[in-house]
PDB file of C-alpha atoms in Angstrom:
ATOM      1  CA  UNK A  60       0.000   0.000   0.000  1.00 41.00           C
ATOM      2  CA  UNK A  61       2.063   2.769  -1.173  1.00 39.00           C
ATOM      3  CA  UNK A  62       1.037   6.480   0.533  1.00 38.00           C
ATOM      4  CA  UNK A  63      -1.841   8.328  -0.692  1.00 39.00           C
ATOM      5  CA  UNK A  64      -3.022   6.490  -3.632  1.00 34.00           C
ATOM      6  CA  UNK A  65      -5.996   5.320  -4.600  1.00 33.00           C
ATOM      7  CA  UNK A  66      -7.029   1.797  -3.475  1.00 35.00           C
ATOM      8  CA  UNK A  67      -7.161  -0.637  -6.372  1.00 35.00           C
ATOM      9  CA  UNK A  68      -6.365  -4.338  -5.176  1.00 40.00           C
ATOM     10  CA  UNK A  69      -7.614  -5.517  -1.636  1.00 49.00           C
ATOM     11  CA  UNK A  70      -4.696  -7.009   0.264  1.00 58.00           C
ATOM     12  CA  UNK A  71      -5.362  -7.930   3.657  1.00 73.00           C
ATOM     13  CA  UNK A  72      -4.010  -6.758   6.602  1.00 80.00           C
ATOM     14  CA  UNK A  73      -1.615  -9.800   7.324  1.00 82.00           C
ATOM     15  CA  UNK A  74      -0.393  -9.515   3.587  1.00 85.00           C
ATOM     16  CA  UNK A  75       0.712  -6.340   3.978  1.00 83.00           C
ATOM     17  CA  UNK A  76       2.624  -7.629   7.555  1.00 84.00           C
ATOM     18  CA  UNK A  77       3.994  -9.718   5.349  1.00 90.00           C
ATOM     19  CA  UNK A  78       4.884  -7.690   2.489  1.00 91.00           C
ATOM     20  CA  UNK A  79       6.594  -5.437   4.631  1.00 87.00           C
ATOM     21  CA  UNK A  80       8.697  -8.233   6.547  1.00 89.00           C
ATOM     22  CA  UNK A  81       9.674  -9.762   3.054  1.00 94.00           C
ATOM     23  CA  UNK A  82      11.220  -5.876   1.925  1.00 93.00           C
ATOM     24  CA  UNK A  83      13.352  -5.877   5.616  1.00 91.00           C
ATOM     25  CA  UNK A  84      14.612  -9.296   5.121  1.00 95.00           C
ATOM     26  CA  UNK A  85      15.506  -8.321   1.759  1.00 96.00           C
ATOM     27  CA  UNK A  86      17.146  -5.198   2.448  1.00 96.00           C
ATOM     28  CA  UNK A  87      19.101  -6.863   5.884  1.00 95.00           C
ATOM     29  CA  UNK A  88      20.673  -9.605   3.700  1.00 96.00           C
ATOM     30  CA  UNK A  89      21.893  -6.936   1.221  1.00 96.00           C
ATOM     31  CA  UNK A  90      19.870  -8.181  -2.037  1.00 96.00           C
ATOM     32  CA  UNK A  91      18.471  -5.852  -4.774  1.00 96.00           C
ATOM     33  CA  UNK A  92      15.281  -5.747  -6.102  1.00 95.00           C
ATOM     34  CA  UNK A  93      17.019  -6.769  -9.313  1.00 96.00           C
ATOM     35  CA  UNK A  94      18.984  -9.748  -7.209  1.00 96.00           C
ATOM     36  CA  UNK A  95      15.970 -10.740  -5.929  1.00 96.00           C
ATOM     37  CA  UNK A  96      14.025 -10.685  -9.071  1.00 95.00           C
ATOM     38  CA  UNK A  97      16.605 -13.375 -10.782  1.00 95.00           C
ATOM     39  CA  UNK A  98      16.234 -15.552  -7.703  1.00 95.00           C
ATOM     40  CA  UNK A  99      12.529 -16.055  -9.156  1.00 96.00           C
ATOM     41  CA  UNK A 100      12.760 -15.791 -12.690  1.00 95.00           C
ATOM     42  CA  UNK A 101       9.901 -12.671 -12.382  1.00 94.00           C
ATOM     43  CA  UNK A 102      10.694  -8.778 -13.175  1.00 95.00           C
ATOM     44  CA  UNK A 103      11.612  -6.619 -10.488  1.00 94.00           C
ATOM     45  CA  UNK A 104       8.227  -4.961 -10.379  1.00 95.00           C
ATOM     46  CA  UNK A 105       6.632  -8.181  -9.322  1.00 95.00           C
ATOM     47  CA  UNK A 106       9.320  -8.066  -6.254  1.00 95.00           C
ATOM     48  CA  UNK A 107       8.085  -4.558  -5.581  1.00 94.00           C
ATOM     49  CA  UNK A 108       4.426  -5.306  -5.691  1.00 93.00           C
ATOM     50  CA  UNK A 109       4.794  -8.529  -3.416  1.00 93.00           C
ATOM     51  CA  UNK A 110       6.341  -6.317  -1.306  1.00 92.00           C
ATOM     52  CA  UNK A 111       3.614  -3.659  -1.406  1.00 88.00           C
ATOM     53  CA  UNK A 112       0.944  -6.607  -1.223  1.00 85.00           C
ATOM     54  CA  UNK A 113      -0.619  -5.520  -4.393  1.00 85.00           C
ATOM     55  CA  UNK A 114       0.087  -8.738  -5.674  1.00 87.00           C
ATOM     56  CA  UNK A 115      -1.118 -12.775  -4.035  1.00 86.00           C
ATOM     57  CA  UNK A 116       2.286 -13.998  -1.969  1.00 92.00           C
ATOM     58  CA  UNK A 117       2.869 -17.483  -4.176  1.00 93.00           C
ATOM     59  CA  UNK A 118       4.099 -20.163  -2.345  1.00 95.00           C
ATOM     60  CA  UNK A 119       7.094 -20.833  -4.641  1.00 95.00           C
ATOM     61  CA  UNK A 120       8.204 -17.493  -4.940  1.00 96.00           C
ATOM     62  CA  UNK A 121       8.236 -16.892  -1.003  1.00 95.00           C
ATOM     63  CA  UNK A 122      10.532 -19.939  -0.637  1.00 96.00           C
ATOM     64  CA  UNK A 123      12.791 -18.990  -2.718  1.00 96.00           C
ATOM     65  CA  UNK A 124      13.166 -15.445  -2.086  1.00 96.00           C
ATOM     66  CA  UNK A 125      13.609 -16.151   1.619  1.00 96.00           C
ATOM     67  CA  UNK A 126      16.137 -19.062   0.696  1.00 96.00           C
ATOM     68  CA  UNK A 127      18.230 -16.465  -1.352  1.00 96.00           C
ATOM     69  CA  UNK A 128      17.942 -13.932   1.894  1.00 96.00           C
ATOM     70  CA  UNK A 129      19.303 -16.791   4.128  1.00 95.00           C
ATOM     71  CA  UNK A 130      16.513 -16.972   6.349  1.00 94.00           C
ATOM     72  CA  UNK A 131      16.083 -20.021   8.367  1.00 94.00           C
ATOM     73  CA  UNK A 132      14.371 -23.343   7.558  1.00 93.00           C
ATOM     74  CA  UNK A 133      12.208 -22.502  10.648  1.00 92.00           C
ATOM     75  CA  UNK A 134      11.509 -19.139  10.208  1.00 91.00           C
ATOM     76  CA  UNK A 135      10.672 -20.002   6.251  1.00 93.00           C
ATOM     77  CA  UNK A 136       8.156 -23.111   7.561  1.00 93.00           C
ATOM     78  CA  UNK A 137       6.835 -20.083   9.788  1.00 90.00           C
ATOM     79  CA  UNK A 138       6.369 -17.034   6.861  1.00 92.00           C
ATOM     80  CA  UNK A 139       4.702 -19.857   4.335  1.00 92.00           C
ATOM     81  CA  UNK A 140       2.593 -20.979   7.046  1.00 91.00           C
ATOM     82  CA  UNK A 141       1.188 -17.179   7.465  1.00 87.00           C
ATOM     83  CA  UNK A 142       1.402 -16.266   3.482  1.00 90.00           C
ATOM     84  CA  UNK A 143      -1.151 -19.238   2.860  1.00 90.00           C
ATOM     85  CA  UNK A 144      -3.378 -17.745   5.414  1.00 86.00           C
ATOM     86  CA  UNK A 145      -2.639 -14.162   3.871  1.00 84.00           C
ATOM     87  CA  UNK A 146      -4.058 -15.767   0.348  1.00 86.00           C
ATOM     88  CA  UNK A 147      -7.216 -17.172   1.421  1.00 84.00           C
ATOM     89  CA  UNK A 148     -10.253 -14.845   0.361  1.00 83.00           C
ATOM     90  CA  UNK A 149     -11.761 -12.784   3.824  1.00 84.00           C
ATOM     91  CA  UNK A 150     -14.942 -13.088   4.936  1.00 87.00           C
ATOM     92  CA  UNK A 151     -16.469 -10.413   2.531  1.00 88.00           C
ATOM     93  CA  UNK A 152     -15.458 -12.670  -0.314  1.00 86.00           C
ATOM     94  CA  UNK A 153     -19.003 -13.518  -0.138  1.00 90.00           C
ATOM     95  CA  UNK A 154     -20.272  -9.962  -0.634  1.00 92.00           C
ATOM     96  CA  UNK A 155     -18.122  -9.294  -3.805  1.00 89.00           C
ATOM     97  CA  UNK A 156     -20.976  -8.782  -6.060  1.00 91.00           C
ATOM     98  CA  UNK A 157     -22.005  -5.447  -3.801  1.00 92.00           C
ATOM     99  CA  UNK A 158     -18.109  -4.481  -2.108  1.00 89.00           C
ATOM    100  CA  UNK A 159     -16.722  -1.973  -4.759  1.00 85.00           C
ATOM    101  CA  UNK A 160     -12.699  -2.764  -5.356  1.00 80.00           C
ATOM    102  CA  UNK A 161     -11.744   0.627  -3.483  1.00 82.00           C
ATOM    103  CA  UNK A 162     -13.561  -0.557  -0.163  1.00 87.00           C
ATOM    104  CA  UNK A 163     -12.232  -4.029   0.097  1.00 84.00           C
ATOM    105  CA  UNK A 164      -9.383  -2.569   1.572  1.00 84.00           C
ATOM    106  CA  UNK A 165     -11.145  -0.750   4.154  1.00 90.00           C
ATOM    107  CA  UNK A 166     -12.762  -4.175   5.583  1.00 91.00           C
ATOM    108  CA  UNK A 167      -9.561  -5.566   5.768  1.00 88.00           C
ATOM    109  CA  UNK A 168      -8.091  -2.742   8.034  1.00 90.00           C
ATOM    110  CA  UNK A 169     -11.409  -2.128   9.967  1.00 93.00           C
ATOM    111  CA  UNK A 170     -11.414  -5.952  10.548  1.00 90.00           C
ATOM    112  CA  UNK A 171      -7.820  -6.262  11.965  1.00 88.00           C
ATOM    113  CA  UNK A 172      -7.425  -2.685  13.857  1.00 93.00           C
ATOM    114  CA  UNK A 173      -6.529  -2.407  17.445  1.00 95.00           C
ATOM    115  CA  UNK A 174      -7.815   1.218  17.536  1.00 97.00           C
ATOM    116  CA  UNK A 175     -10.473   2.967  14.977  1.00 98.00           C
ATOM    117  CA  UNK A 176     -11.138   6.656  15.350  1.00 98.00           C
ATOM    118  CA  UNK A 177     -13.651   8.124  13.492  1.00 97.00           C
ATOM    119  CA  UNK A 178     -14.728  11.552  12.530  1.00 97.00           C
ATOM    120  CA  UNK A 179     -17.940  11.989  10.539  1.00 96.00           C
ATOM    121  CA  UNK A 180     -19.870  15.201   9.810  1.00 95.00           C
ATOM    122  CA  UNK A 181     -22.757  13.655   7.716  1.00 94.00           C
ATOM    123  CA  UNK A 182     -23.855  10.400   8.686  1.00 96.00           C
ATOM    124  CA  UNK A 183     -23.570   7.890  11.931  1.00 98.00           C
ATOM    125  CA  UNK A 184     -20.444   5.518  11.037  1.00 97.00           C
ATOM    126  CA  UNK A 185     -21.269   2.154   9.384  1.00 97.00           C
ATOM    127  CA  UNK A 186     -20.218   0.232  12.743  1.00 97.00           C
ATOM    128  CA  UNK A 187     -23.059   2.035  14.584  1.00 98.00           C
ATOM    129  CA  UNK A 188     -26.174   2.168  11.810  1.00 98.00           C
ATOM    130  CA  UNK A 189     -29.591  -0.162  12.969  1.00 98.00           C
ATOM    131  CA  UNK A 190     -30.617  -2.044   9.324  1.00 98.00           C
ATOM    132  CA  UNK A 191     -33.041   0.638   8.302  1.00 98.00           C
ATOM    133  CA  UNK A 192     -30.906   3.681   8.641  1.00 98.00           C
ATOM    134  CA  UNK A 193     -28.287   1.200   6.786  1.00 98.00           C
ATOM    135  CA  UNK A 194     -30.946   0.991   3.561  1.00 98.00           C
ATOM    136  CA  UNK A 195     -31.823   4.370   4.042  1.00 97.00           C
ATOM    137  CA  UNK A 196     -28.875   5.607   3.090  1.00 97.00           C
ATOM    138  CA  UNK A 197     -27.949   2.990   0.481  1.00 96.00           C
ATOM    139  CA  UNK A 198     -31.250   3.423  -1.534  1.00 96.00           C
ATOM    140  CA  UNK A 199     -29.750   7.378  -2.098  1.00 95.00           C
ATOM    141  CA  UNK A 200     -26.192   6.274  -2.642  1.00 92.00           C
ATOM    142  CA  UNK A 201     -27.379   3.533  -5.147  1.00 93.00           C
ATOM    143  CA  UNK A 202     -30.291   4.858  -6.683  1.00 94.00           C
ATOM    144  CA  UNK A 203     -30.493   2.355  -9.384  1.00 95.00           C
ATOM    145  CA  UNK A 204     -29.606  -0.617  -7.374  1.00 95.00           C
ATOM    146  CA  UNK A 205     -32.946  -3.497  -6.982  1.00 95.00           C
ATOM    147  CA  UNK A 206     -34.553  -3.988  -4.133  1.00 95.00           C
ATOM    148  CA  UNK A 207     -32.197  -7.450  -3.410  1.00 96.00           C
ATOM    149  CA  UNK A 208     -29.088  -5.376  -4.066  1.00 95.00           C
ATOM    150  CA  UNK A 209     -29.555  -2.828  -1.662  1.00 97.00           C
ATOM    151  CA  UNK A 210     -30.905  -5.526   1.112  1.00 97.00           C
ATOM    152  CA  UNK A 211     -27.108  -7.554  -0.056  1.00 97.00           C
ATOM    153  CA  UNK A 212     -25.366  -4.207   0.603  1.00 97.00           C
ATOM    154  CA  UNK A 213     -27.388  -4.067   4.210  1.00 97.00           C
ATOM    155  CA  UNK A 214     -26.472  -7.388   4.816  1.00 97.00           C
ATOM    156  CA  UNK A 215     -22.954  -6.613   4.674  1.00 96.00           C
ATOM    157  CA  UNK A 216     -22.642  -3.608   6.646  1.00 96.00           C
ATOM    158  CA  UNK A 217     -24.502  -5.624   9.391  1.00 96.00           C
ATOM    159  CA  UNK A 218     -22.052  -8.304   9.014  1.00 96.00           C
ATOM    160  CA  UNK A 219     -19.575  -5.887   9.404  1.00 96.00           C
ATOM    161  CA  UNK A 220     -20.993  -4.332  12.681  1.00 96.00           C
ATOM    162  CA  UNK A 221     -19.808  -8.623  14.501  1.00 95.00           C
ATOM    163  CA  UNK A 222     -16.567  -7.249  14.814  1.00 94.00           C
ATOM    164  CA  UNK A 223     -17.653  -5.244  17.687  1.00 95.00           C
ATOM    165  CA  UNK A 224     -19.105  -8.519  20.062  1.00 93.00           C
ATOM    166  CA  UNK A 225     -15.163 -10.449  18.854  1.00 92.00           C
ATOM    167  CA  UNK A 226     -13.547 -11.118  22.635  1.00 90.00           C
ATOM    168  CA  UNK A 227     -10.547  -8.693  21.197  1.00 89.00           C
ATOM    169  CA  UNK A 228     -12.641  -5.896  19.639  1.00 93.00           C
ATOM    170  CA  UNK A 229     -11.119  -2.596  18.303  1.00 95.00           C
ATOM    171  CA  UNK A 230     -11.526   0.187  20.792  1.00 97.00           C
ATOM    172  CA  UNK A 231     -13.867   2.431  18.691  1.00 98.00           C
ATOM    173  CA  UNK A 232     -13.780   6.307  19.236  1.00 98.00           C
ATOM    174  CA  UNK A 233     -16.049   8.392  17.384  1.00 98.00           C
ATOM    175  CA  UNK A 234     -16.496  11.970  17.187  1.00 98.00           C
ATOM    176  CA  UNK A 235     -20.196  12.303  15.048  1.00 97.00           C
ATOM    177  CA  UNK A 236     -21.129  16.201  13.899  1.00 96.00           C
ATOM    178  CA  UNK A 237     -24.199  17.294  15.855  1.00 96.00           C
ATOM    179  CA  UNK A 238     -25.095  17.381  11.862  1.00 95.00           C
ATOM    180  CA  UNK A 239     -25.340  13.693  11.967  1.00 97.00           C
ATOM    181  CA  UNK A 240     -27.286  13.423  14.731  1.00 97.00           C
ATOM    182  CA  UNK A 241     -30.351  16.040  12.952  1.00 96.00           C
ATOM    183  CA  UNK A 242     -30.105  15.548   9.492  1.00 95.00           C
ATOM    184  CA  UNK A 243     -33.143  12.962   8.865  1.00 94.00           C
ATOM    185  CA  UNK A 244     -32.494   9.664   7.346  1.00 97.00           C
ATOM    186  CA  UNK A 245     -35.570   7.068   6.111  1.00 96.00           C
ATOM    187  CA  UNK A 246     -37.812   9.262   8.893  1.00 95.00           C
ATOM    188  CA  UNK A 247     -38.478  10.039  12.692  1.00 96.00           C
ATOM    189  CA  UNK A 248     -38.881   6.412  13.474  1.00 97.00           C
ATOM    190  CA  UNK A 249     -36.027   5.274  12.082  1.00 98.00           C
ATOM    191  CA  UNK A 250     -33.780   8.462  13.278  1.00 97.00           C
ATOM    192  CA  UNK A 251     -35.473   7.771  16.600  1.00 98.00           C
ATOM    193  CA  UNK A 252     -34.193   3.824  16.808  1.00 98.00           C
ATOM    194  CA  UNK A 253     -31.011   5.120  15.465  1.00 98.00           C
ATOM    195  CA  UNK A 254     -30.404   7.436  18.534  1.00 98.00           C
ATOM    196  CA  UNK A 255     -31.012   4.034  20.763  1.00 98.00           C
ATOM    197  CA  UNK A 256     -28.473   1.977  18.707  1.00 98.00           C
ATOM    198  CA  UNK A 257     -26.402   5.063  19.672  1.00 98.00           C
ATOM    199  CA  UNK A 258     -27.145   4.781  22.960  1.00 97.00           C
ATOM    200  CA  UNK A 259     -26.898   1.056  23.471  1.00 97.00           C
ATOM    201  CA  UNK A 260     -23.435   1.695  22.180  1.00 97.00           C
ATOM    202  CA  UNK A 261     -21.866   3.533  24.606  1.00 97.00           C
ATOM    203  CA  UNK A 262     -22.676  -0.004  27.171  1.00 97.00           C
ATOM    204  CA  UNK A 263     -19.710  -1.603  25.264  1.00 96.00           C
ATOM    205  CA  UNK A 264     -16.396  -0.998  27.271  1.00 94.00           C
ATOM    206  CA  UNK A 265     -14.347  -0.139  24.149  1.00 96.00           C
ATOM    207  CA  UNK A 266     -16.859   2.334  22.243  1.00 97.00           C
ATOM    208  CA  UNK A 267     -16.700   5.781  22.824  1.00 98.00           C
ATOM    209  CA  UNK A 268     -19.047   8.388  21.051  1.00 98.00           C
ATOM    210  CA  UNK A 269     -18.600  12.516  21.139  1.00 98.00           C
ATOM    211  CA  UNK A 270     -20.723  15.049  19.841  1.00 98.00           C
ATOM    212  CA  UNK A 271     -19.035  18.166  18.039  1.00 96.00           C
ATOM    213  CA  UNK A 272     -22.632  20.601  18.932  1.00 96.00           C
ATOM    214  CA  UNK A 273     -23.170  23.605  16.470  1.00 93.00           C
ATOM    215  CA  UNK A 274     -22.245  25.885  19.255  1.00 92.00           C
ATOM    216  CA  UNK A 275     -18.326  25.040  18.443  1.00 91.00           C
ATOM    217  CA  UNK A 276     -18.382  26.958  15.211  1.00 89.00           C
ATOM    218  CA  UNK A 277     -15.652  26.188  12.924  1.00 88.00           C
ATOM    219  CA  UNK A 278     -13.420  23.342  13.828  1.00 88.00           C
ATOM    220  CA  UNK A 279     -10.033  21.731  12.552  1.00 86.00           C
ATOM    221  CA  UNK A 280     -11.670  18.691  11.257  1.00 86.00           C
ATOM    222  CA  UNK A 281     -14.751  20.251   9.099  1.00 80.00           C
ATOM    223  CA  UNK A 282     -12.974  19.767   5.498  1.00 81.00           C
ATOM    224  CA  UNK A 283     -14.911  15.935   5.415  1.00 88.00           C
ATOM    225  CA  UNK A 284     -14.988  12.803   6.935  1.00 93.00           C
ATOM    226  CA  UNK A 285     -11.895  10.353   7.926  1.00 95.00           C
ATOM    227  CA  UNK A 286     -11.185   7.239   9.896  1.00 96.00           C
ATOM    228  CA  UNK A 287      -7.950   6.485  11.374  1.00 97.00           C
ATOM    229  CA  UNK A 288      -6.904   2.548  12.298  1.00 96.00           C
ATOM    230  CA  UNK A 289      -4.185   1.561  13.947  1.00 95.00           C
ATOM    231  CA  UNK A 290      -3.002  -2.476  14.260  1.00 91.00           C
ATOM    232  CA  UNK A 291      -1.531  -4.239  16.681  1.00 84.00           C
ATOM    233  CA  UNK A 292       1.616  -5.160  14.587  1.00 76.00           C
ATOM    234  CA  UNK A 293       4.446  -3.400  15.213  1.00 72.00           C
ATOM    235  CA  UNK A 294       5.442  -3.908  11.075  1.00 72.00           C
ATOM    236  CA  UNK A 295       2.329  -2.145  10.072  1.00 80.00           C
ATOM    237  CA  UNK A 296       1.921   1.863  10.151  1.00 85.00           C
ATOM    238  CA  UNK A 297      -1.481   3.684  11.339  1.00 91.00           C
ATOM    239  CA  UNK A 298      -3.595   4.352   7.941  1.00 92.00           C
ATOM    240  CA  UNK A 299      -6.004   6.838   7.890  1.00 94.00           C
ATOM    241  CA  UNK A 300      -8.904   6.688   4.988  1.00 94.00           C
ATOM    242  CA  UNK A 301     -10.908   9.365   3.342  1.00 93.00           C
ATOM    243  CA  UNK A 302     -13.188   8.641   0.630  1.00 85.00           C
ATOM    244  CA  UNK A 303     -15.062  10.774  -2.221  1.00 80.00           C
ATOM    245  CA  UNK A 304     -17.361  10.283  -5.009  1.00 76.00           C
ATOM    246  CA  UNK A 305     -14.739   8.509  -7.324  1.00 74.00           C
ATOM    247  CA  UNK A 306     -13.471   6.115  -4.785  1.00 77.00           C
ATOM    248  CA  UNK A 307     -11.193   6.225  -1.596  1.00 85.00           C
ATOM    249  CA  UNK A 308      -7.521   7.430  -0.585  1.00 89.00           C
ATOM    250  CA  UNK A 309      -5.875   5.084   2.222  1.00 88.00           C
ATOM    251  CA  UNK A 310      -2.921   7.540   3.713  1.00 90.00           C
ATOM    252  CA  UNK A 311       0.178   5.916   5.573  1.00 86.00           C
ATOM    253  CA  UNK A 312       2.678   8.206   5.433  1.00 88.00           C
ATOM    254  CA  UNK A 313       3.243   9.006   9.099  1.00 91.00           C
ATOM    255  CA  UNK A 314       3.687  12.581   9.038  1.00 94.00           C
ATOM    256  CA  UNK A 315       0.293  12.682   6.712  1.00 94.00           C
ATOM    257  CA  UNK A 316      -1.267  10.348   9.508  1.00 94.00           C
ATOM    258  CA  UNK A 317       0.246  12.583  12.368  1.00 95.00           C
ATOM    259  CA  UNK A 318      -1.609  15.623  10.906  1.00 95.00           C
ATOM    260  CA  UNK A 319      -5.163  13.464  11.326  1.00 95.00           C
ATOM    261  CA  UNK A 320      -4.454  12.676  14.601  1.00 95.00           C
ATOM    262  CA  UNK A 321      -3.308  15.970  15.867  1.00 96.00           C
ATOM    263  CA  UNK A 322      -7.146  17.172  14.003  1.00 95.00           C
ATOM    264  CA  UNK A 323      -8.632  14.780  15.721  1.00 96.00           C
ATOM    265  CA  UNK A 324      -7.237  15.230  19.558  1.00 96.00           C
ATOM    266  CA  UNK A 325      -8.345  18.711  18.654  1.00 95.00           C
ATOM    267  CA  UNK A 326     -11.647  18.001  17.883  1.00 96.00           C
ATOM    268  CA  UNK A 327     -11.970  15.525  21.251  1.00 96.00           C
ATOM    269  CA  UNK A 328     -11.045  18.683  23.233  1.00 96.00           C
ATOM    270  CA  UNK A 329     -13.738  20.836  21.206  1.00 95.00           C
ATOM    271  CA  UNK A 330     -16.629  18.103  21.425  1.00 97.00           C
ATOM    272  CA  UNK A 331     -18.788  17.136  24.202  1.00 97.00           C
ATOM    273  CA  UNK A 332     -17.148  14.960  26.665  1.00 97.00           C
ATOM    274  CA  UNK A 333     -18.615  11.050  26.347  1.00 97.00           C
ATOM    275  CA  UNK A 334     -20.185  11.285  29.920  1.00 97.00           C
ATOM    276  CA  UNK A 335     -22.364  13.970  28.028  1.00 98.00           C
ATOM    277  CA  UNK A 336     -23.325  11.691  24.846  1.00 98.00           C
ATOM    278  CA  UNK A 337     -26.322   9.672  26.586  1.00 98.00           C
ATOM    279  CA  UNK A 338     -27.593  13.450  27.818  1.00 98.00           C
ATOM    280  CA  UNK A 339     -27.707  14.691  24.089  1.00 97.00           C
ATOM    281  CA  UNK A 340     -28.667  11.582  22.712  1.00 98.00           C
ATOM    282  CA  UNK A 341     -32.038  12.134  24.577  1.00 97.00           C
ATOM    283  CA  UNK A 342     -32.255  15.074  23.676  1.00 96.00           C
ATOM    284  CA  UNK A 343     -32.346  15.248  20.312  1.00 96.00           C
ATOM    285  CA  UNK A 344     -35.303  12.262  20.987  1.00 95.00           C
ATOM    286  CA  UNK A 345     -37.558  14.215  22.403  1.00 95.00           C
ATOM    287  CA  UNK A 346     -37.285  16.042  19.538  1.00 94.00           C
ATOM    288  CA  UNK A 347     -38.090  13.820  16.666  1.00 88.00           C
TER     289      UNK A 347
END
């Protein structure tokens, strides 16, 4: 995953571990991408994209790389053992008919992230949505999509939402524009049942939900919405994600990821404290 680019192919997370260890291994035992590249019979573009996990990690290739960077037989039983897991297809294989190209990437990284932080100004994160807000919103994004398609798309976004009752969930932190909370999606009943998923929520240990209110004004993080994971492998950098109507940026460069986080300790400081969030939550239900 190279920094700021578009996403095109949907490595997962382990891949990319991988990917990365293959590159130090390479550059410890002093071989070039040229070097390497002979050692496989391949270009040296298909040693740079197995490195980048753009590209599948074959089994063949692998052993022989790591044989020409002397690695040993255990730690080579060890890396083949994890590239075959790497390969196989992730749960959302299933959903590829409705999971454009540019967000299989995203489920990857949502589904192996330690921490998620979220900022969103228009709409309550996918994690978070009851079903009906879910095909509220998809029935506008997709406007020509059948009535099967859009219930497919529900059904993954709902599958999505499991990660959050795994033993080891992410800690998720979101910081939702009062916006979100006001702008009326599929109707009062379904905003209303929305505001209790909300609610329910904030009983999980490891979710946390702000409110930005009106009353801030102007704040650091107001240019659009981003989401910022970070993984519990030391090999892999923090990525943040933004998105727009052609497709999706993932950004890994860490003093590009630095200047999200630094927005988004801002913004916790500007938003309501959590011990607030059930307080406004009702609010806004007496409303509707």
């Amino acid at each position: 995953m190279s920094d700021n680019r578009p996403a095109g192919s949907a490595p997962t997370v382990l891949r990319m571990v991988l990917g990365k260890r293959l590159r130090q291994l390479r550059q410890q035992a002093g071989v070039s991408f040229e070097e390497a590249a002979r050692a496989i019979e391949v270009t040296s573009l298909t040693v740079r994209r197995m490195e980048k996990a753009e590209v599948g990690l074959r089994i063949p290739y692998v052993k022989e790389l790591l044989r020409t960077y002397r690695v040993s037989a255990k730690e080579i039983e060890d890396f083949v053992t994890m590239a075959r897991e790497a390969n196989k297809p992730g749960w959302w294989y299933g959903y590829r008919d409705v999971l454009p190209d540019w967000f299989k990437a995203y489920v990857s990284l949502e589904s192996e992230a330690s921490v998620i932080r979220v900022y969103e100004p228009h709409y309550v994160p996918g994690l978070l949505q009851t079903r009906d807000y879910a095909a509220a919103l998809l029935r506008v994004g997709f406007p020509n999509e059948s009535e099967e398609g859009i219930a497919r798309r529900v059904d993954l976004r709902v599958r999505r939402q499991d990660l959050l009752d795994m033993p080891k969930s992410p800690t998720l932190w979101a910081i939702l524009d009062e916006t979100v909370l006001r702008r009326p999606v599929g109707g009062a009943d379904v905003m209303r049942a929305q505001l209790d998923r909300l609610n329910e929520a904030l009983d999980r240990p490891r979710v946390r939900i702000q409110i930005m209110r009106f009353g801030v004004g102007a704040h650091p993080g107001a240019f659009g919405p981003f989401h910022h994971f970070r993984f519990g492998f030391s090999e892999l950098p923090d990525v943040v994600y933004t998105e727009s109507l052609a497709g999706a940026s993932y950004v890994d460069r860490p003093s590009d990821v630095v200047s999200y986080l630094e927005v988004l300790d801002r913004m916790a400081v500007q938003a309501e404290p959590v011990r607030s969030t059930r307080s406004i939550l009702a609010e806004l239900r007496k409303e509707l």
